């Protein structure tokens, strides 16, 4: 089959039927108050759909539905193998609808269609498939009890899960939660970001088509301060699983303390250091990787390599290589399969990024490439990939998460200084180390306070390894068998023999 062209994608977009209603108990429904918000594409400002703006009444109804479904046991007490089969069908349906899902994602949040199709959708289906595959292979435990006792240590689904997710990888982040949450037998209410609700709404129907019973997966679009908060303070939600900013993550901890002490699992922000030592074996590979680490997904990546720490002796040479590599990342029409940098998610986010570029200038960093809004005539929200040199780690552009394609270059003189700068951050999500010295690589990796460390690469990973943060990047882990801890309660049952 011929790969789709820009005009193929445009004509598919013109024919797309977009569902904007909430999904509760197996059916699309308007918000109780019949309120909507407009979903506008950052690609060119086109109107996409009116989307249900859910509030506390919708949250309450969805929680009742989820609780009733959970208690009825249609899913929560079904056999692991039957849950696995439904999850595998769900994953297959995501793959079979990949073009539609990719198109929705691109139109909704501006990422390049090639990434949506080749990264977001396959990673999302992989998360569902991997978790489904795992669920009939996870065994409980028998405790080391005295002869006249039998101690069973079992894991049970926790009940009603509210999953609140961001807009940068809307489908993938949702599926990192849905995989283990659904496979474990929970009932889920998914709250997508108001900036990117469309794929979450579409996959809710696919879950039902796959045989996951109505009421097990419900989707409530709407704002964070309305429906998001309503779920987070609800007395009958058992756990909140969240991906988003550190600011809102902290708010969720407060909501939990003020309500029913629901479990709160947080995947939050990052300001990840990418450390390049002078003895790196392949500086060209490191430079290509450093450019991708800040430009991929317009820099709207929690693990973006936004602080490039370079050993002083190679700084000038290496920076020249990174600038050259970054020239290969140019904003363009996200529906063009050749485009590798799309639009920022909306005008507000674009203005945030431009304000950080302004802050970089003001704090005395030197702009070496980029720094401007482009393609304004399209009606979209595009910013050039940007590099600041001469950054000190105390500057705002080195401390705060910009969530856009803005790279801060910081110079260091020793391993100790590199580690100290790398760890001088409220965040601890990810880090990378480039060196040919295996001991230096390991010792640096051990010293870095981050949930993921990459050596001689950036952003490696799949479903087999846990993903999450140290410090204010969050708690708990997505992906791998460790993710199941968030969706289950541990029970000890003592039997007198
Ligand atoms: P955000 O915190 O603004 O919003 C995330 C979600 O929380 C949205 O659905 C939003 O509607 C909801 N929300 C907002 N206020 C709320 C409230 N008061 N109560 C309940 N819910 C509320 O984050 P964002 O701008 O959508 O996403 C970007 C952030 O996500 C960045 O900080 C990024 O680092 C982070 N992120 C982290 C990871 C990770 O795995 N660690 C992955 C992707 C993104």
Coordinates of C-alpha atoms and ligand atoms in Angstrom, one line a residue:
X1 CA 0.0 0.0 0.0
X2 CA 1.3 3.5 -0.9
X3 CA 2.0 5.7 2.2
X4 CA -0.6 8.5 2.6
X5 CA 0.2 12.0 1.3
X6 CA -0.7 15.4 2.7
X7 CA -3.7 15.6 0.4
X8 CA -4.8 12.1 1.5
X9 CA -4.7 13.2 5.1
X10 CA -6.5 16.4 4.3
X11 CA -9.3 14.6 2.6
X12 CA -9.5 12.1 5.4
X13 CA -9.7 15.1 7.8
X14 CA -12.5 16.6 5.8
X15 CA -14.5 13.4 6.1
X16 CA -13.8 12.7 9.7
X17 CA -16.8 12.4 12.0
X18 CA -15.7 13.6 15.4
X19 CA -17.5 12.5 18.6
X20 CA -17.4 15.1 21.3
X21 CA -19.9 13.7 23.8
X22 CA -18.9 12.0 27.1
X23 CA -19.0 8.2 27.2
X24 CA -20.8 6.7 30.2
X25 CA -22.1 3.2 30.8
X26 CA -21.4 2.2 27.2
X27 CA -23.0 5.1 25.4
X28 CA -22.2 8.6 24.3
X29 CA -24.1 11.2 26.3
X30 CA -24.2 15.0 26.6
X31 CA -23.0 16.7 29.8
X32 CA -25.8 16.8 32.4
X33 CA -25.9 20.6 32.1
X34 CA -25.7 20.3 28.3
X35 CA -22.6 22.5 28.3
X36 CA -19.9 22.2 25.6
X37 CA -16.5 23.8 24.8
X38 CA -15.0 24.3 21.4
X39 CA -12.2 22.1 20.3
X40 CA -9.9 24.1 18.0
X41 CA -7.0 22.7 16.1
X42 CA -3.6 24.2 16.6
X43 CA -2.7 23.1 13.1
X44 CA -4.5 26.0 11.5
X45 CA -7.1 27.2 14.0
X46 CA -9.9 25.1 12.4
X47 CA -12.9 24.2 14.5
X48 CA -13.0 20.5 15.2
X49 CA -16.0 19.8 17.4
X50 CA -18.1 20.9 20.3
X51 CA -17.0 18.8 23.3
X52 CA -19.1 18.0 26.4
X53 CA -17.9 20.1 29.2
X54 CA -18.5 17.8 32.1
X55 CA -18.8 18.9 35.7
X56 CA -19.4 17.6 39.2
X57 CA -22.8 16.1 38.4
X58 CA -21.3 14.1 35.5
X59 CA -18.5 13.0 37.7
X60 CA -21.0 11.8 40.4
X61 CA -23.0 9.9 37.8
X62 CA -20.0 8.3 36.2
X63 CA -18.6 7.2 39.6
X64 CA -22.0 5.6 40.5
X65 CA -21.9 3.7 37.2
X66 CA -18.3 2.7 37.7
X67 CA -19.0 1.5 41.2
X68 CA -22.1 -0.4 40.3
X69 CA -20.2 -2.1 37.4
X70 CA -17.4 -2.9 39.7
X71 CA -19.6 -4.4 42.4
X72 CA -21.6 -6.4 39.9
X73 CA -18.4 -8.2 39.1
X74 CA -19.0 -8.4 35.3
X75 CA -15.4 -7.4 34.8
X76 CA -13.8 -7.3 38.2
X77 CA -14.6 -10.9 39.0
X78 CA -14.3 -12.2 35.4
X79 CA -11.4 -14.7 34.9
X80 CA -8.0 -13.2 34.1
X81 CA -7.9 -15.1 30.9
X82 CA -11.2 -13.6 29.7
X83 CA -10.0 -10.1 30.6
X84 CA -6.8 -10.8 28.7
X85 CA -8.8 -11.8 25.6
X86 CA -10.9 -8.6 25.7
X87 CA -7.8 -6.5 26.2
X88 CA -6.1 -8.2 23.2
X89 CA -9.1 -7.4 21.1
X90 CA -9.1 -3.8 22.3
X91 CA -5.4 -3.5 21.3
X92 CA -6.2 -5.0 17.9
X93 CA -9.0 -2.4 17.4
X94 CA -6.6 0.4 18.2
X95 CA -4.3 -0.9 15.5
X96 CA -7.1 -1.4 13.0
X97 CA -8.3 2.2 13.6
X98 CA -4.7 3.6 13.6
X99 CA -5.2 6.1 10.8
X100 CA -8.3 7.6 12.3
X101 CA -6.8 7.8 15.8
X102 CA -3.6 9.3 14.5
X103 CA -5.5 11.9 12.5
X104 CA -7.6 12.8 15.6
X105 CA -4.4 13.2 17.6
X106 CA -2.7 15.4 15.1
X107 CA -5.7 17.6 14.5
X108 CA -6.4 17.9 18.2
X109 CA -2.9 18.7 19.5
X110 CA -0.7 19.5 16.6
X111 CA 1.9 16.7 16.5
X112 CA 3.2 15.4 13.2
X113 CA 1.0 12.8 11.6
X114 CA 4.0 10.4 11.1
X115 CA 4.7 10.4 14.8
X116 CA 1.0 10.0 15.7
X117 CA 0.8 7.0 13.3
X118 CA 4.2 5.4 14.0
X119 CA 4.7 6.2 17.7
X120 CA 1.6 7.2 19.5
X121 CA -0.9 4.6 18.3
X122 CA 1.5 1.6 18.3
X123 CA 2.8 2.5 21.8
X124 CA -0.8 2.9 23.0
X125 CA -1.9 -0.5 21.6
X126 CA 1.3 -2.0 23.0
X127 CA 0.4 -0.8 26.5
X128 CA -3.0 -2.4 26.3
X129 CA -1.7 -5.6 24.8
X130 CA 1.2 -6.0 27.1
X131 CA -0.9 -5.5 30.2
X132 CA -3.6 -7.9 28.9
X133 CA -0.9 -10.5 28.2
X134 CA 0.5 -10.1 31.7
X135 CA -2.7 -10.5 33.7
X136 CA -3.1 -14.3 33.5
X137 CA 0.6 -14.7 34.3
X138 CA 0.8 -12.8 37.6
X139 CA 0.6 -15.1 40.6
X140 CA -0.3 -14.3 44.2
X141 CA 1.8 -15.5 47.2
X142 CA 1.6 -18.0 50.0
X143 CA 3.3 -16.6 53.2
X144 CA 6.0 -18.4 55.1
X145 CA 3.6 -19.4 57.9
X146 CA 3.8 -21.8 60.8
X147 CA 2.6 -25.4 60.2
X148 CA -1.0 -24.8 61.4
X149 CA -1.6 -21.6 59.5
X150 CA -2.0 -20.8 55.8
X151 CA -1.3 -17.2 54.9
X152 CA -2.5 -16.0 51.5
X153 CA -1.1 -12.8 50.1
X154 CA -3.4 -11.7 47.3
X155 CA -3.9 -8.7 45.1
X156 CA -7.3 -7.4 44.4
X157 CA -8.5 -4.7 42.1
X158 CA -8.8 -1.4 44.0
X159 CA -12.3 -0.5 42.6
X160 CA -13.0 2.8 41.0
X161 CA -10.0 4.4 39.3
X162 CA -10.0 8.0 38.0
X163 CA -7.3 8.6 35.4
X164 CA -6.5 12.2 34.7
X165 CA -4.1 12.7 31.7
X166 CA -2.3 15.5 29.8
X167 CA -2.4 16.6 26.2
X168 CA 1.2 15.9 25.0
X169 CA 0.6 12.2 24.3
X170 CA -3.1 12.0 24.9
X171 CA -3.7 8.5 23.7
X172 CA -0.4 6.9 24.9
X173 CA -0.7 8.4 28.4
X174 CA -4.3 7.2 28.7
X175 CA -3.3 3.7 27.6
X176 CA -0.3 3.5 30.0
X177 CA -3.0 3.9 32.7
X178 CA -5.8 1.9 31.1
X179 CA -3.6 -1.2 30.4
X180 CA -2.9 -2.2 34.0
X181 CA -6.1 -0.5 35.4
X182 CA -8.5 -2.5 33.2
X183 CA -6.4 -5.7 33.2
X184 CA -6.5 -5.7 37.0
X185 CA -10.4 -5.7 36.9
X186 CA -11.0 -2.1 37.9
X187 CA -13.7 0.3 36.6
X188 CA -12.2 3.4 35.2
X189 CA -13.2 7.0 34.6
X190 CA -10.8 8.6 32.2
X191 CA -10.5 12.4 32.2
X192 CA -8.6 13.6 29.2
X193 CA -7.1 17.1 29.0
X194 CA -9.5 19.8 27.8
X195 CA -6.8 20.5 25.2
X196 CA -6.9 17.0 23.6
X197 CA -10.1 15.0 24.4
X198 CA -10.8 13.4 21.0
X199 CA -8.9 10.1 21.0
X200 CA -10.0 9.2 24.5
X201 CA -13.6 9.6 23.5
X202 CA -13.1 7.5 20.4
X203 CA -11.4 4.6 22.1
X204 CA -14.1 4.3 24.7
X205 CA -16.4 2.8 22.0
X206 CA -13.6 0.6 20.8
X207 CA -13.2 -0.9 24.3
X208 CA -16.9 -1.8 24.3
X209 CA -16.6 -3.2 20.8
X210 CA -13.8 -5.4 22.1
X211 CA -16.0 -6.9 24.7
X212 CA -15.1 -4.8 27.8
X213 CA -18.5 -4.5 29.5
X214 CA -20.3 -1.2 29.5
X215 CA -19.6 0.9 32.6
X216 CA -16.0 -0.4 33.0
X217 CA -14.4 2.4 30.9
X218 CA -16.1 5.8 31.1
X219 CA -14.7 9.0 29.6
X220 CA -15.5 12.5 30.9
X221 CA -14.1 15.4 28.9
X222 CA -14.0 18.8 30.6
X223 CA -11.8 21.2 32.5
X224 CA -9.4 20.3 35.3
X225 CA -10.9 22.7 37.8
X226 CA -14.5 21.3 37.2
X227 CA -14.7 17.7 36.4
X228 CA -11.1 16.9 37.2
X229 CA -11.4 18.3 40.7
X230 CA -14.8 16.7 41.2
X231 CA -13.2 13.3 40.6
X232 CA -10.3 14.1 42.8
X233 CA -12.4 15.1 45.8
X234 CA -15.0 12.4 45.2
X235 CA -15.6 10.2 48.3
X236 CA -16.2 7.1 46.2
X237 CA -13.2 7.2 43.9
X238 CA -10.6 4.7 45.3
X239 CA -7.5 6.0 43.4
X240 CA -6.4 8.8 41.2
X241 CA -3.7 8.1 38.6
X242 CA -2.4 11.2 37.1
X243 CA 0.0 12.4 34.4
X244 CA 0.5 16.1 34.2
X245 CA 2.2 19.1 35.8
X246 CA 3.9 19.1 39.2
X247 CA 1.6 22.0 40.2
X248 CA -1.6 20.1 39.7
X249 CA 0.0 16.9 41.1
X250 CA 0.5 18.7 44.4
X251 CA -3.1 19.9 44.3
X252 CA -4.3 16.3 43.9
X253 CA -2.5 15.3 47.1
X254 CA -4.4 18.0 48.9
X255 CA -7.7 16.9 47.4
X256 CA -7.1 13.4 48.6
X257 CA -6.2 14.5 52.1
X258 CA -9.3 16.7 52.2
X259 CA -11.6 13.9 51.0
X260 CA -11.3 10.1 51.4
X261 CA -7.5 9.6 51.4
X262 CA -7.8 8.0 48.0
X263 CA -4.5 6.7 46.6
X264 CA -2.8 9.3 44.5
X265 CA -0.2 8.2 41.9
X266 CA 1.6 11.0 40.1
X267 CA 3.6 11.2 36.9
X268 CA 4.6 14.8 36.8
X269 CA 7.1 17.2 35.2
X270 CA 10.7 17.1 34.3
X271 CA 13.8 19.1 33.4
X272 CA 16.1 16.3 32.3
X273 CA 19.8 16.7 32.0
X274 CA 21.6 15.2 29.0
X275 CA 25.2 14.9 30.0
X276 CA 27.9 14.7 27.2
X277 CA 31.4 14.0 28.4
X278 CA 34.4 14.7 26.2
X279 CA 35.2 11.0 25.9
X280 CA 31.9 10.1 24.3
X281 CA 32.6 7.6 21.6
X282 CA 30.3 9.1 18.9
X283 CA 29.8 12.8 19.3
X284 CA 27.8 12.9 16.1
X285 CA 25.3 10.4 17.4
X286 CA 25.1 12.4 20.7
X287 CA 24.5 15.6 18.8
X288 CA 21.7 14.1 16.6
X289 CA 20.2 12.6 19.8
X290 CA 20.4 16.0 21.7
X291 CA 18.5 17.7 18.8
X292 CA 15.8 15.0 18.8
X293 CA 15.6 15.1 22.6
X294 CA 14.4 18.7 22.5
X295 CA 12.6 18.9 19.1
X296 CA 10.6 15.6 19.0
X297 CA 6.9 16.3 19.8
X298 CA 7.7 20.1 19.7
X299 CA 9.6 19.6 23.0
X300 CA 6.2 18.9 24.7
X301 CA 7.7 15.8 26.3
X302 CA 8.0 15.2 30.0
X303 CA 11.4 13.6 29.5
X304 CA 12.6 16.2 26.9
X305 CA 16.4 16.6 27.2
X306 CA 16.0 20.3 28.0
X307 CA 19.3 20.8 29.8
X308 CA 22.3 19.9 27.7
X309 CA 25.3 19.6 30.0
X310 CA 28.5 19.6 27.9
X311 CA 32.1 19.2 29.1
X312 CA 34.0 22.5 28.5
X313 CA 36.8 21.0 26.3
X314 CA 34.3 20.0 23.6
X315 CA 31.6 22.6 24.1
X316 CA 32.2 24.7 20.9
X317 CA 32.7 21.8 18.6
X318 CA 29.8 19.9 20.1
X319 CA 27.4 22.8 20.1
X320 CA 28.1 23.4 16.4
X321 CA 27.1 19.8 15.7
X322 CA 23.9 20.2 17.7
X323 CA 23.0 23.4 15.8
X324 CA 23.6 21.6 12.6
X325 CA 21.4 18.6 13.7
X326 CA 18.6 20.9 14.9
X327 CA 18.4 22.5 11.4
X328 CA 16.9 19.2 10.4
X329 CA 13.9 19.8 12.7
X330 CA 11.7 22.4 11.1
X331 CA 8.1 23.3 11.9
X332 CA 5.7 22.4 9.1
X333 CA 2.1 21.3 8.4
X334 CA 1.5 18.4 10.9
X335 CA -0.6 16.6 8.3
X336 CA 2.4 16.4 5.9
X337 CA 4.0 13.0 6.5
X338 CA 7.4 14.7 5.9
X339 CA 7.0 17.1 8.8
X340 CA 8.9 16.4 12.0
X341 CA 8.0 19.4 14.1
X342 CA 4.3 20.3 14.4
X343 CA 2.3 23.0 16.2
X344 CA 2.3 23.7 19.9
X345 CA -0.9 22.5 21.5
X346 CA -2.6 26.0 21.7
X347 CA -2.0 29.7 21.8
X348 CA -1.6 29.7 25.6
X349 CA 1.2 27.1 25.4
X350 CA 2.9 29.0 22.5
X351 CA 2.8 32.2 24.5
X352 CA 4.3 30.3 27.5
X353 CA 7.1 29.1 25.4
X354 CA 7.7 32.5 23.8
X355 CA 7.8 34.0 27.3
X356 CA 10.5 31.6 28.4
X357 CA 12.5 32.6 25.3
X358 CA 12.1 36.2 26.4
X359 CA 13.2 35.2 30.0
X360 CA 16.3 33.5 28.5
X361 CA 17.3 36.7 26.7
X362 CA 16.6 38.8 29.9
X363 CA 18.7 36.5 32.1
X364 CA 21.7 36.9 29.8
X365 CA 21.7 33.5 27.9
X366 CA 22.9 33.7 24.3
X367 CA 20.4 32.6 21.6
X368 CA 22.3 30.6 19.0
X369 CA 19.4 29.3 16.8
X370 CA 15.6 29.7 16.6
X371 CA 13.7 31.8 19.1
X372 CA 10.8 32.9 16.9
X373 CA 7.2 32.1 16.2
X374 CA 6.8 30.9 12.6
X375 CA 4.1 30.0 10.0
X376 CA 1.8 32.6 11.6
X377 CA -0.1 32.9 8.3
X378 CA -1.4 29.3 8.7
X379 CA -3.4 30.3 11.8
X380 CA -1.5 27.6 13.7
X381 CA 0.9 27.9 16.7
X382 CA 4.4 27.1 15.6
X383 CA 7.7 28.0 17.3
X384 CA 11.2 27.3 15.9
X385 CA 13.4 24.8 17.8
X386 CA 15.6 27.1 19.9
X387 CA 19.0 26.8 21.6
X388 CA 20.4 29.1 24.3
X389 CA 24.1 28.8 25.1
X390 CA 25.8 30.3 28.2
X391 CA 23.1 29.1 30.5
X392 CA 23.7 28.9 34.2
X393 CA 21.7 26.3 36.0
X394 CA 20.1 29.0 38.2
X395 CA 18.4 30.7 35.3
X396 CA 14.6 30.2 34.9
X397 CA 15.2 28.4 31.5
X398 CA 17.3 25.8 33.3
X399 CA 15.1 25.4 36.4
X400 CA 11.5 25.5 35.0
X401 CA 9.8 23.1 32.7
X402 CA 9.2 25.0 29.4
X403 CA 7.4 22.2 27.6
X404 CA 8.5 23.5 24.2
X405 CA 11.5 23.2 21.9
X406 CA 13.9 25.3 23.9
X407 CA 17.3 23.8 24.8
X408 CA 19.6 25.2 27.5
X409 CA 23.3 24.5 27.1
X410 CA 25.3 24.4 30.3
X411 CA 29.1 23.8 30.5
X412 CA 30.9 21.8 33.2
X413 CA 34.5 20.9 34.0
X414 CA 34.4 17.6 36.0
X415 CA 32.2 14.5 36.6
X416 CA 31.4 15.8 40.1
X417 CA 30.2 19.2 38.7
X418 CA 28.1 17.5 36.0
X419 CA 26.4 15.4 38.6
X420 CA 25.9 18.3 40.9
X421 CA 24.3 20.5 38.2
X422 CA 22.2 17.6 36.9
X423 CA 20.8 16.9 40.4
X424 CA 20.2 20.6 41.1
X425 CA 16.6 20.5 40.1
X426 CA 13.2 20.0 41.8
X427 CA 12.6 17.3 39.1
X428 CA 14.0 13.8 38.8
X429 CA 12.3 12.2 35.8
X430 CA 15.1 11.2 33.4
X431 CA 18.8 11.8 32.5
X432 CA 21.3 10.7 29.9
X433 CA 25.0 10.1 30.0
X434 CA 27.3 10.0 27.0
X435 CA 30.8 8.5 27.6
X436 CA 33.0 5.6 26.3
X437 CA 34.1 4.9 29.9
X438 CA 31.9 2.2 31.3
X439 CA 32.8 2.9 34.9
X440 CA 32.2 6.6 34.5
X441 CA 28.9 5.8 32.9
X442 CA 27.7 3.5 35.7
X443 CA 29.0 5.7 38.5
X444 CA 27.3 8.8 37.0
X445 CA 24.1 6.9 36.4
X446 CA 24.1 5.7 40.1
X447 CA 24.6 9.3 41.3
X448 CA 21.8 10.8 39.2
X449 CA 18.5 11.2 41.1
X450 CA 16.2 10.2 38.2
X451 CA 13.7 7.5 37.5
X452 CA 15.2 6.7 34.1
X453 CA 18.9 7.0 33.0
X454 CA 20.0 6.4 29.5
X455 CA 23.6 5.7 28.6
X456 CA 24.8 6.6 25.1
X457 CA 21.3 7.1 23.9
X458 CA 18.3 9.3 24.8
X459 CA 14.7 8.2 25.5
X460 CA 15.1 4.4 25.3
X461 CA 12.4 2.2 26.8
X462 CA 9.3 0.0 26.2
X463 CA 6.7 -1.7 28.3
X464 CA 9.2 -4.0 30.0
X465 CA 10.7 -1.3 32.2
X466 CA 9.1 0.9 34.8
X467 CA 8.8 4.6 34.0
X468 CA 8.3 7.5 36.5
X469 CA 10.1 10.0 38.6
X470 CA 12.2 10.8 41.7
X471 CA 11.6 14.0 43.7
X472 CA 8.9 16.3 42.4
X473 CA 8.6 14.3 39.1
X474 CA 6.1 12.1 40.9
X475 CA 5.6 8.7 42.6
X476 CA 4.8 5.2 41.5
X477 CA 5.6 3.9 38.1
X478 CA 3.8 3.4 34.8
X479 CA 4.7 0.4 32.5
X480 CA 6.1 -3.0 33.5
X481 CA 4.7 -5.3 36.2
X482 CA 5.4 -2.5 38.7
X483 CA 2.5 -0.5 37.3
X484 CA 0.1 -3.1 38.6
X485 CA 0.9 -2.0 42.2
X486 CA -1.1 1.2 41.6
X487 CA -4.3 -0.6 40.6
X488 CA -4.4 -3.3 43.3
X489 CA -4.7 -3.6 47.0
X490 CA -2.7 -6.2 48.8
X491 CA -4.6 -8.5 51.1
X492 CA -3.3 -10.9 53.7
X493 CA -5.8 -13.8 54.5
X494 CA -4.9 -16.0 57.5
X495 CA -6.4 -19.5 57.6
X496 CA -6.2 -21.6 60.8
X497 CA -5.6 -25.1 59.8
Ligands
LIG1 P1 -1.8 19.8 33.7 O1 -1.2 19.4 35.0 O2 -2.1 21.2 33.4 O3 -3.1 19.0 33.3 C1 -3.1 17.5 33.4 C2 -4.5 17.1 33.6 O4 -4.9 17.5 34.9 C3 -5.5 17.6 32.6 O5 -6.4 16.6 32.3 C4 -6.1 18.8 33.4 O6 -7.5 19.0 32.9 C5 -6.2 18.2 34.8 N1 -6.3 19.2 35.8 C6 -6.0 20.5 35.8 N2 -6.3 21.1 37.0 C7 -6.9 20.1 37.7 C8 -7.5 20.1 39.0 N3 -7.5 21.2 39.8 N4 -8.0 19.0 39.5 C9 -8.0 17.8 38.8 N5 -7.5 17.8 37.5 C10 -6.9 18.9 37.0 O7 -0.7 19.3 32.7 P2 -0.7 19.4 31.1 O8 -0.3 20.8 30.8 O9 -1.9 18.8 30.5 O10 0.5 18.4 30.7 C11 1.8 18.8 30.7 C12 2.5 18.3 31.9 O11 2.4 16.9 32.0 C13 4.0 18.6 32.0 O12 4.4 19.0 33.2 C14 4.6 17.2 31.7 O13 5.9 17.1 32.2 C15 3.7 16.3 32.3 N6 3.8 15.0 31.8 C16 4.4 14.0 32.6 C17 4.6 12.7 32.1 C18 5.2 11.7 33.0 O14 5.1 10.5 32.7 N7 5.9 12.0 34.1 C19 4.2 12.4 30.8 C20 3.6 13.4 30.0 C21 3.4 14.7 30.5

